[in-house]
Amino acid sequence: FKKPEGFYPASRAGLSGRRTGGQPRKRLLLDFPFCFFTADPAVIAPQDPTLMIGSSLTATCSVNSDLHLRAEDLYWTLNGRRLPPESYKVLNGTTLSVALANLNGSRQQSGDNLVCHSRDGSILAGSCLYVGLPPEKPVNITCWSKNMKDLTCKWAPGTEGETYLHTNYTLKYKLRWYGRDNTCQDYHTAGQYSCHIPKDLALFTPYEIWVEASNRLGMAVSEVFMLDILDVVTTDPPADVTVSRVGDLEDQLSVRWSSPPALKDFLFQAKYQIQYRVEDSAEWKVVDDVGNQTSCRLAGLRPGTVYFVQVRCNPFGIYGSKKAGIWSDWSNPTAASTPRSERVPGVCDPKSGEQNSTLRRELKQFFGWVKKHAYGCSNLSIKLYDQWRVWLQKSHKTRNQVGKDPSPIPYCSVPRGRWAGSVELERQISSFPPVSACST
Amino acid sequence: FVNFLSPINCNNLLSSSSPLSQQEVAVKIKQTHNLTVLLKQCSEQLLAEYVHHQGEPFNSPDFNPPAMAVPGLPSPPVPPETWLALSDGERLWHLAKAYAVLPGLLGSMWRQQVELNPLASELHQQLEAAARQCRGLAGNLGSIMGSLGVPRPPPPSPVLGTAPASTFLIKLSGYHMCRLHQDWATRSHDALVLLGTKYPL
């Protein structure tokens, strides 16, 4: 036969080129020019046992008599570590046993590798051990329904630590007083221990929900959790959130929104919450007592400051449910700025040159920001009026062109809220006669 | 299979590729060469990822497993030195034969690992990618061979035999599969390098 050199690092005992007795193996491929065992070099029993942590196991390795190996020539390893010879016992000429005690949890989910070696180190046979704990009852089941259309549930595994064995979780549900058990199919949608039921949910009748955990050592079932879909409804954030000034009032902004579109016709009793922060702070202030209206006025704000505002909705009381619903996500932040009354409308004294350069620096920073955020604005041009005679133009197409007639900034797909600041800017500059530029 | 410049060979009537120009063939060879570079790299990573999840002794550097019979496993016909001495056509022929079978074997391995190591998502992804890359290479090889008039090997016979019964044997067969995948990737890379010298861009 032809031995494939440099191909498999075949162990000496594992590939001796002898055929054992019995029928010649049918050659399935033409490219198998070398001989190999039709029977394994040795056999370990038991194969794939499953055991509790701390238990004991006696395993045996029986070598194929054709190998002419003696039991005394064998040794054992577990996960690569050699087991002490004191735990071995020669049962007969070709069989060696090993006694394992007080087993630790499996090191990998695919099982611990218990291997029988011949004296030169080559591997004769192996068996994978699964050592762990049975699962405990899953706990803390929480569920929510998006717009009464579906149901997502989360839970926590019962065991504080690990079971060391792969544990399968199955979420089951049924209508309380009739119907058969249903099994949730769509797992890990909201984290590792979660499942999503996308449809066919009844509304005015309670469900029983529970989670079954099972692994090789056993099964545990959580307590049954009862719920009514209408008590755990959440929805999308409110739509069309706008924030605008209240006339000239420096310390107020008016926030308006519409109820989330999916539940628009049901939200007689919904609650809303607003949170807002100043542009350069991470601290949100929450307005809690907004109630059911779709508008609110924020007061006590700082003049001349940009604010970010978000709104969210809790669809409680839907269809007469008595329980609190579940808060939606916050809407995308919307920005607006409060007016600053330092400028007297219509009059603006040209200050010293130093103020102008501060203004230019601030504006340059601002324009850099606008340019960065002006998606899709190929023709965006920003004009900066310095002295009325001279102005600088920044645009994607032309740079440093002096002396052209000013034209209004074309607005294109820039998020509405974030333009608040720059709208201010343009209005301020263009509302003054082009005599001097004023700091904003 | 010596006359590379002939148009479609009668043996290749079932081939879906039409005769390519010299330049097109060179481009295809270069593309396929790039694929074999990727395959070589990925097969190394796959082996490392695989042994990591099977535990010791699989991931020790001196792991020395016994050879085993894995049904359908396409072992290379000759040692590496002899491989380089074959003709381009012979190499392509052996490669086509191997890559007709490798995607299916890698797919079986993927299924086994999904059960054995359910949380090893990186390993699962790499196995899927490996099967996909092998399928791609098989397609490219077919196209090159069609254009060069190299006869193709017969389709593989259906593989008999069941998956290994014990977990340890499953781990072992997977290991051999990874090594084999790596070996074939190296050989395909060498073959494409040599072929590329004859069809420069």
mmCIF file of C-alpha atoms in Angstrom, chain A residues 100-417:
data_model
loop_
_atom_site.group_PDB
_atom_site.id
_atom_site.type_symbol
_atom_site.label_atom_id
_atom_site.label_comp_id
_atom_site.label_asym_id
_atom_site.label_seq_id
_atom_site.Cartn_x
_atom_site.Cartn_y
_atom_site.Cartn_z
ATOM 1 C CA LEU A 100 -12.388 9.180 38.514
ATOM 2 C CA ALA A 101 -13.805 10.763 41.619
ATOM 3 C CA ASN A 102 -15.362 14.053 42.529
ATOM 4 C CA LEU A 103 -15.647 15.271 38.973
ATOM 5 C CA ASN A 104 -15.645 18.983 38.222
ATOM 6 C CA GLY A 105 -18.059 20.612 35.809
ATOM 7 C CA SER A 106 -17.216 20.106 32.141
ATOM 8 C CA ARG A 107 -14.656 22.492 30.844
ATOM 9 C CA GLN A 108 -16.243 22.864 27.428
ATOM 10 C CA GLN A 109 -19.785 22.359 26.267
ATOM 11 C CA SER A 110 -18.732 19.663 23.845
ATOM 12 C CA GLY A 111 -17.687 17.508 26.798
ATOM 13 C CA ASP A 112 -14.468 16.667 28.625
ATOM 14 C CA ASN A 113 -12.094 14.485 26.629
ATOM 15 C CA LEU A 114 -11.145 11.271 28.433
ATOM 16 C CA VAL A 115 -8.464 9.632 26.305
ATOM 17 C CA CYS A 116 -6.672 6.284 26.400
ATOM 18 C CA HIS A 117 -3.057 6.371 25.183
ATOM 19 C CA SER A 118 -0.417 3.826 24.415
ATOM 20 C CA ARG A 119 2.905 4.265 26.110
ATOM 21 C CA ASP A 120 4.422 6.341 23.304
ATOM 22 C CA GLY A 121 1.686 8.913 23.685
ATOM 23 C CA SER A 122 -0.433 8.076 20.663
ATOM 24 C CA ILE A 123 -4.163 8.236 21.061
ATOM 25 C CA LEU A 124 -6.027 4.947 20.940
ATOM 26 C CA ALA A 125 -9.553 5.960 21.858
ATOM 27 C CA GLY A 126 -11.574 8.655 23.566
ATOM 28 C CA SER A 127 -14.865 9.299 25.316
ATOM 29 C CA CYS A 128 -16.521 12.620 26.048
ATOM 30 C CA LEU A 129 -17.818 13.237 29.553
ATOM 31 C CA TYR A 130 -20.633 15.624 30.284
ATOM 32 C CA VAL A 131 -20.431 16.745 33.906
ATOM 33 C CA GLY A 132 -22.732 19.395 35.260
ATOM 34 C CA LEU A 133 -25.896 20.200 37.092
ATOM 35 C CA PRO A 134 -29.515 19.886 36.182
ATOM 36 C CA PRO A 135 -31.152 23.219 35.401
ATOM 37 C CA GLU A 136 -33.082 25.204 37.965
ATOM 38 C CA LYS A 137 -36.435 26.793 37.437
ATOM 39 C CA PRO A 138 -36.179 29.850 35.223
ATOM 40 C CA VAL A 139 -37.352 32.981 37.022
ATOM 41 C CA ASN A 140 -38.332 36.623 36.491
ATOM 42 C CA ILE A 141 -40.469 36.244 33.418
ATOM 43 C CA THR A 142 -41.376 39.639 31.965
ATOM 44 C CA CYS A 143 -43.268 40.240 28.752
ATOM 45 C CA TRP A 144 -44.367 43.096 26.578
ATOM 46 C CA SER A 145 -46.505 43.484 23.495
ATOM 47 C CA LYS A 146 -45.781 45.988 20.756
ATOM 48 C CA ASN A 147 -49.037 47.618 19.708
ATOM 49 C CA MET A 148 -51.007 44.542 20.795
ATOM 50 C CA LYS A 149 -49.679 42.706 17.770
ATOM 51 C CA ASP A 150 -47.032 40.426 19.259
ATOM 52 C CA LEU A 151 -45.483 39.340 22.540
ATOM 53 C CA THR A 152 -41.851 39.254 23.606
ATOM 54 C CA CYS A 153 -40.826 37.623 26.861
ATOM 55 C CA LYS A 154 -37.582 37.586 28.817
ATOM 56 C CA TRP A 155 -36.557 35.393 31.713
ATOM 57 C CA ALA A 156 -33.514 34.581 33.805
ATOM 58 C CA PRO A 157 -31.960 31.165 34.350
ATOM 59 C CA GLY A 158 -32.534 29.794 37.826
ATOM 60 C CA THR A 159 -28.954 28.892 38.617
ATOM 61 C CA GLU A 160 -26.755 31.648 39.904
ATOM 62 C CA GLY A 161 -23.712 30.036 38.427
ATOM 63 C CA GLU A 162 -23.346 27.698 35.521
ATOM 64 C CA THR A 163 -24.847 24.371 34.796
ATOM 65 C CA TYR A 164 -21.755 23.507 32.707
ATOM 66 C CA LEU A 165 -24.010 21.703 30.314
ATOM 67 C CA HIS A 166 -25.767 23.305 27.417
ATOM 68 C CA THR A 167 -29.235 24.191 28.642
ATOM 69 C CA ASN A 168 -32.108 24.595 26.262
ATOM 70 C CA TYR A 169 -34.939 26.947 27.103
ATOM 71 C CA THR A 170 -38.417 26.636 25.685
ATOM 72 C CA LEU A 171 -41.081 29.250 26.215
ATOM 73 C CA LYS A 172 -44.595 27.924 26.228
ATOM 74 C CA TYR A 173 -47.937 29.628 26.391
ATOM 75 C CA LYS A 174 -51.596 28.817 26.344
ATOM 76 C CA LEU A 175 -54.911 30.544 26.824
ATOM 77 C CA ARG A 176 -55.868 30.207 30.425
ATOM 78 C CA TRP A 177 -59.070 28.279 30.312
ATOM 79 C CA TYR A 178 -58.835 26.333 27.110
ATOM 80 C CA GLY A 179 -56.649 25.597 24.204
ATOM 81 C CA ARG A 180 -53.506 23.632 23.864
ATOM 82 C CA ASP A 181 -49.911 24.440 24.691
ATOM 83 C CA ASN A 182 -48.064 26.515 22.144
ATOM 84 C CA THR A 183 -44.327 26.746 21.828
ATOM 85 C CA CYS A 184 -42.479 29.947 21.044
ATOM 86 C CA GLN A 185 -40.155 29.566 18.071
ATOM 87 C CA ASP A 186 -38.202 32.772 17.699
ATOM 88 C CA TYR A 187 -35.500 32.983 20.363
ATOM 89 C CA HIS A 188 -32.821 35.498 21.386
ATOM 90 C CA THR A 189 -34.692 38.487 19.969
ATOM 91 C CA ALA A 190 -34.150 40.574 23.100
ATOM 92 C CA GLY A 191 -31.103 39.005 24.667
ATOM 93 C CA GLN A 192 -30.001 35.463 25.321
ATOM 94 C CA TYR A 193 -33.031 34.449 27.395
ATOM 95 C CA SER A 194 -35.866 35.790 25.342
ATOM 96 C CA CYS A 195 -38.402 34.724 22.794
ATOM 97 C CA HIS A 196 -40.775 36.474 20.401
ATOM 98 C CA ILE A 197 -44.327 35.393 19.531
ATOM 99 C CA PRO A 198 -45.193 37.268 16.360
ATOM 100 C CA LYS A 199 -48.889 36.638 15.854
ATOM 101 C CA ASP A 200 -52.166 34.894 16.631
ATOM 102 C CA LEU A 201 -52.554 36.412 20.065
ATOM 103 C CA ALA A 202 -55.928 36.913 21.660
ATOM 104 C CA LEU A 203 -56.601 40.189 23.385
ATOM 105 C CA PHE A 204 -59.326 40.038 25.990
ATOM 106 C CA THR A 205 -58.408 36.792 27.607
ATOM 107 C CA PRO A 206 -55.531 35.847 29.899
ATOM 108 C CA TYR A 207 -52.563 33.750 28.893
ATOM 109 C CA GLU A 208 -50.493 31.328 30.909
ATOM 110 C CA ILE A 209 -46.804 31.535 30.144
ATOM 111 C CA TRP A 210 -43.945 29.439 31.409
ATOM 112 C CA VAL A 211 -40.391 28.499 30.514
ATOM 113 C CA GLU A 212 -38.969 24.994 30.445
ATOM 114 C CA ALA A 213 -35.244 24.528 30.899
ATOM 115 C CA SER A 214 -33.671 21.238 30.000
ATOM 116 C CA ASN A 215 -30.213 19.778 29.692
ATOM 117 C CA ARG A 216 -28.690 16.336 29.701
ATOM 118 C CA LEU A 217 -29.247 15.995 33.425
ATOM 119 C CA GLY A 218 -32.867 16.942 33.640
ATOM 120 C CA MET A 219 -35.540 19.515 33.247
ATOM 121 C CA ALA A 220 -37.029 22.324 35.309
ATOM 122 C CA VAL A 221 -40.166 24.327 34.702
ATOM 123 C CA SER A 222 -40.717 27.883 35.865
ATOM 124 C CA GLU A 223 -43.773 29.047 37.721
ATOM 125 C CA VAL A 224 -46.689 29.801 35.473
ATOM 126 C CA PHE A 225 -46.939 33.483 34.731
ATOM 127 C CA MET A 226 -50.375 34.841 33.964
ATOM 128 C CA LEU A 227 -50.904 37.857 31.801
ATOM 129 C CA ASP A 228 -53.325 39.790 29.724
ATOM 130 C CA ILE A 229 -51.849 41.200 26.538
ATOM 131 C CA LEU A 230 -53.590 44.502 27.124
ATOM 132 C CA ASP A 231 -51.777 44.991 30.420
ATOM 133 C CA VAL A 232 -48.305 44.865 28.902
ATOM 134 C CA VAL A 233 -48.682 47.005 25.825
ATOM 135 C CA THR A 234 -45.921 49.250 24.622
ATOM 136 C CA THR A 235 -45.788 51.256 21.459
ATOM 137 C CA ASP A 236 -43.611 53.351 19.197
ATOM 138 C CA PRO A 237 -42.367 56.717 20.351
ATOM 139 C CA PRO A 238 -44.630 59.699 19.663
ATOM 140 C CA ALA A 239 -44.416 60.970 16.112
ATOM 141 C CA ASP A 240 -43.802 64.428 14.665
ATOM 142 C CA VAL A 241 -42.136 65.895 17.695
ATOM 143 C CA THR A 242 -41.561 69.603 17.161
ATOM 144 C CA VAL A 243 -39.996 72.127 19.478
ATOM 145 C CA SER A 244 -40.475 75.797 18.865
ATOM 146 C CA ARG A 245 -40.068 79.137 20.526
ATOM 147 C CA VAL A 246 -42.888 80.830 22.357
ATOM 148 C CA GLY A 247 -42.772 84.237 20.686
ATOM 149 C CA ASP A 248 -39.923 86.192 22.168
ATOM 150 C CA LEU A 249 -39.992 84.520 25.559
ATOM 151 C CA GLU A 250 -36.417 83.683 26.444
ATOM 152 C CA ASP A 251 -37.075 81.006 28.979
ATOM 153 C CA GLN A 252 -39.680 78.897 27.260
ATOM 154 C CA LEU A 253 -40.032 76.401 24.470
ATOM 155 C CA SER A 254 -43.162 74.738 23.227
ATOM 156 C CA VAL A 255 -43.129 71.004 22.497
ATOM 157 C CA ARG A 256 -45.732 69.367 20.324
ATOM 158 C CA TRP A 257 -46.168 65.789 19.128
ATOM 159 C CA SER A 258 -48.735 63.377 17.849
ATOM 160 C CA SER A 259 -49.725 60.143 19.487
ATOM 161 C CA PRO A 260 -47.876 57.099 18.152
ATOM 162 C CA PRO A 261 -49.411 56.210 14.817
ATOM 163 C CA ALA A 262 -50.095 52.520 15.467
ATOM 164 C CA LEU A 263 -52.274 53.214 18.483
ATOM 165 C CA LYS A 264 -53.527 56.613 17.477
ATOM 166 C CA ASP A 265 -57.179 55.715 17.814
ATOM 167 C CA PHE A 266 -56.850 53.981 21.176
ATOM 168 C CA LEU A 267 -54.832 56.276 23.323
ATOM 169 C CA PHE A 268 -57.526 58.070 25.285
ATOM 170 C CA GLN A 269 -55.641 57.610 28.466
ATOM 171 C CA ALA A 270 -52.043 57.477 27.414
ATOM 172 C CA LYS A 271 -49.363 59.150 29.460
ATOM 173 C CA TYR A 272 -46.447 61.058 28.026
ATOM 174 C CA GLN A 273 -43.116 62.038 29.405
ATOM 175 C CA ILE A 274 -40.664 64.629 28.160
ATOM 176 C CA GLN A 275 -36.997 64.830 28.821
ATOM 177 C CA TYR A 276 -34.699 67.635 27.792
ATOM 178 C CA ARG A 277 -31.138 68.744 28.242
ATOM 179 C CA VAL A 278 -28.896 71.583 27.208
ATOM 180 C CA GLU A 279 -26.701 70.965 24.247
ATOM 181 C CA ASP A 280 -23.458 70.378 26.048
ATOM 182 C CA SER A 281 -24.714 68.518 29.076
ATOM 183 C CA ALA A 282 -25.418 64.825 29.558
ATOM 184 C CA GLU A 283 -27.972 65.409 32.286
ATOM 185 C CA TRP A 284 -31.598 65.008 31.256
ATOM 186 C CA LYS A 285 -34.433 66.772 33.036
ATOM 187 C CA VAL A 286 -37.680 64.842 33.022
ATOM 188 C CA VAL A 287 -41.142 66.322 32.855
ATOM 189 C CA ASP A 288 -43.435 63.746 34.310
ATOM 190 C CA ASP A 289 -46.846 65.180 34.676
ATOM 191 C CA VAL A 290 -47.602 65.718 31.040
ATOM 192 C CA GLY A 291 -50.726 63.606 31.163
ATOM 193 C CA ASN A 292 -52.679 62.942 28.061
ATOM 194 C CA GLN A 293 -52.089 66.085 26.042
ATOM 195 C CA THR A 294 -49.941 66.201 22.967
ATOM 196 C CA SER A 295 -48.262 69.487 23.733
ATOM 197 C CA CYS A 296 -46.374 70.995 26.579
ATOM 198 C CA ARG A 297 -44.549 74.145 27.387
ATOM 199 C CA LEU A 298 -41.123 73.975 28.942
ATOM 200 C CA ALA A 299 -40.356 76.892 31.196
ATOM 201 C CA GLY A 300 -37.490 78.078 33.322
ATOM 202 C CA LEU A 301 -35.027 77.605 30.520
ATOM 203 C CA ARG A 302 -31.836 79.493 29.832
ATOM 204 C CA PRO A 303 -31.946 82.183 27.189
ATOM 205 C CA GLY A 304 -29.924 81.756 24.036
ATOM 206 C CA THR A 305 -29.350 78.073 24.612
ATOM 207 C CA VAL A 306 -29.824 75.080 22.392
ATOM 208 C CA TYR A 307 -31.928 72.316 23.955
ATOM 209 C CA PHE A 308 -32.456 68.696 22.938
ATOM 210 C CA VAL A 309 -35.902 67.289 23.647
ATOM 211 C CA GLN A 310 -37.345 63.774 23.591
ATOM 212 C CA VAL A 311 -40.827 62.416 24.226
ATOM 213 C CA ARG A 312 -42.092 58.958 25.052
ATOM 214 C CA CYS A 313 -45.466 57.357 25.510
ATOM 215 C CA ASN A 314 -47.046 54.884 27.908
ATOM 216 C CA PRO A 315 -50.228 53.416 26.446
ATOM 217 C CA PHE A 316 -51.891 52.577 29.717
ATOM 218 C CA GLY A 317 -55.572 52.098 30.053
ATOM 219 C CA ILE A 318 -55.790 50.702 26.568
ATOM 220 C CA TYR A 319 -59.156 49.081 26.070
ATOM 221 C CA GLY A 320 -59.873 49.769 29.686
ATOM 222 C CA SER A 321 -56.877 47.941 31.086
ATOM 223 C CA LYS A 322 -56.269 48.917 34.689
ATOM 224 C CA LYS A 323 -52.558 48.293 34.710
ATOM 225 C CA ALA A 324 -49.764 50.614 33.696
ATOM 226 C CA GLY A 325 -48.510 49.978 30.221
ATOM 227 C CA ILE A 326 -44.885 49.921 29.258
ATOM 228 C CA TRP A 327 -43.046 53.051 28.242
ATOM 229 C CA SER A 328 -42.025 53.309 24.614
ATOM 230 C CA ASP A 329 -38.544 54.238 23.539
ATOM 231 C CA TRP A 330 -37.738 57.923 23.506
ATOM 232 C CA SER A 331 -38.330 59.756 20.245
ATOM 233 C CA ASN A 332 -35.289 60.948 18.329
ATOM 234 C CA PRO A 333 -33.922 64.122 19.902
ATOM 235 C CA THR A 334 -35.253 67.340 18.479
ATOM 236 C CA ALA A 335 -33.316 70.572 18.954
ATOM 237 C CA ALA A 336 -34.342 74.167 19.379
ATOM 238 C CA SER A 337 -32.842 77.256 20.910
ATOM 239 C CA THR A 338 -34.327 79.827 23.205
ATOM 240 C CA PRO A 339 -34.106 83.436 22.111
ATOM 241 C CA ARG A 340 -31.635 85.819 23.589
ATOM 242 C CA SER A 341 -32.721 89.358 24.090
ATOM 243 C CA GLU A 342 -29.296 90.956 24.299
ATOM 244 C CA ARG A 343 -29.739 92.306 20.870
ATOM 245 C CA VAL A 344 -32.139 95.174 20.529
ATOM 246 C CA PRO A 345 -34.130 94.490 17.408
ATOM 247 C CA GLY A 346 -33.023 96.620 14.500
ATOM 248 C CA VAL A 347 -29.978 98.192 16.065
ATOM 249 C CA CYS A 348 -26.621 96.705 16.310
ATOM 250 C CA ASP A 349 -23.498 98.602 17.177
ATOM 251 C CA PRO A 350 -20.393 97.432 15.468
ATOM 252 C CA LYS A 351 -18.108 96.331 18.190
ATOM 253 C CA SER A 352 -14.368 96.205 18.146
ATOM 254 C CA GLY A 353 -12.530 94.064 15.675
ATOM 255 C CA GLU A 354 -11.788 91.527 18.382
ATOM 256 C CA GLN A 355 -15.419 90.652 18.724
ATOM 257 C CA ASN A 356 -15.681 90.136 15.045
ATOM 258 C CA SER A 357 -12.856 87.663 15.054
ATOM 259 C CA THR A 358 -14.490 85.760 17.906
ATOM 260 C CA LEU A 359 -17.626 85.708 15.872
ATOM 261 C CA ARG A 360 -15.785 84.460 12.834
ATOM 262 C CA ARG A 361 -14.163 81.693 14.802
ATOM 263 C CA GLU A 362 -17.440 80.591 16.312
ATOM 264 C CA LEU A 363 -19.161 80.742 12.991
ATOM 265 C CA LYS A 364 -16.388 78.829 11.302
ATOM 266 C CA GLN A 365 -16.834 76.086 13.883
ATOM 267 C CA PHE A 366 -20.525 76.108 13.343
ATOM 268 C CA PHE A 367 -20.228 75.921 9.584
ATOM 269 C CA GLY A 368 -17.885 73.029 9.928
ATOM 270 C CA TRP A 369 -20.593 71.277 11.881
ATOM 271 C CA VAL A 370 -23.276 72.128 9.340
ATOM 272 C CA LYS A 371 -21.138 70.911 6.488
ATOM 273 C CA LYS A 372 -20.562 67.665 8.299
ATOM 274 C CA HIS A 373 -24.246 67.094 8.910
ATOM 275 C CA ALA A 374 -25.672 68.366 5.664
ATOM 276 C CA TYR A 375 -26.320 65.029 3.991
ATOM 277 C CA GLY A 376 -27.166 65.216 0.339
ATOM 278 C CA CYS A 377 -26.630 68.928 0.102
ATOM 279 C CA SER A 378 -24.475 69.220 -2.945
ATOM 280 C CA ASN A 379 -25.214 72.876 -3.446
ATOM 281 C CA LEU A 380 -24.966 73.972 0.113
ATOM 282 C CA SER A 381 -23.348 77.280 0.460
ATOM 283 C CA ILE A 382 -22.991 79.242 3.613
ATOM 284 C CA LYS A 383 -22.348 82.906 3.578
ATOM 285 C CA LEU A 384 -20.682 84.725 6.328
ATOM 286 C CA TYR A 385 -21.106 88.441 6.429
ATOM 287 C CA ASP A 386 -18.176 90.073 7.988
ATOM 288 C CA GLN A 387 -18.235 93.683 7.024
ATOM 289 C CA TRP A 388 -20.978 94.421 4.625
ATOM 290 C CA ARG A 389 -18.558 95.003 1.880
ATOM 291 C CA VAL A 390 -16.651 91.792 2.184
ATOM 292 C CA TRP A 391 -17.990 88.393 2.808
ATOM 293 C CA LEU A 392 -16.632 84.925 2.826
ATOM 294 C CA GLN A 393 -18.417 82.105 1.157
ATOM 295 C CA LYS A 394 -17.978 78.494 2.103
ATOM 296 C CA SER A 395 -19.480 75.929 -0.198
ATOM 297 C CA HIS A 396 -18.835 72.520 -1.601
ATOM 298 C CA LYS A 397 -18.389 73.843 -5.076
ATOM 299 C CA THR A 398 -16.596 77.169 -4.817
ATOM 300 C CA ARG A 399 -14.248 78.554 -2.250
ATOM 301 C CA ASN A 400 -13.045 82.072 -1.426
ATOM 302 C CA GLN A 401 -15.065 83.813 -4.039
ATOM 303 C CA VAL A 402 -15.407 87.372 -3.033
ATOM 304 C CA GLY A 403 -17.804 89.855 -4.455
ATOM 305 C CA LYS A 404 -20.765 87.782 -5.498
ATOM 306 C CA ASP A 405 -24.317 88.680 -4.697
ATOM 307 C CA PRO A 406 -25.596 86.903 -1.643
ATOM 308 C CA SER A 407 -28.418 84.396 -2.085
ATOM 309 C CA PRO A 408 -30.390 82.528 0.494
ATOM 310 C CA ILE A 409 -29.042 79.287 1.850
ATOM 311 C CA PRO A 410 -30.759 76.410 0.117
ATOM 312 C CA TYR A 411 -32.156 74.065 2.709
ATOM 313 C CA CYS A 412 -31.885 70.447 1.918
ATOM 314 C CA SER A 413 -32.230 67.233 3.807
ATOM 315 C CA VAL A 414 -30.806 68.328 7.128
ATOM 316 C CA PRO A 415 -32.675 67.136 10.199
ATOM 317 C CA ARG A 416 -35.170 69.770 11.119
ATOM 318 C CA GLY A 417 -34.477 70.259 14.778
#
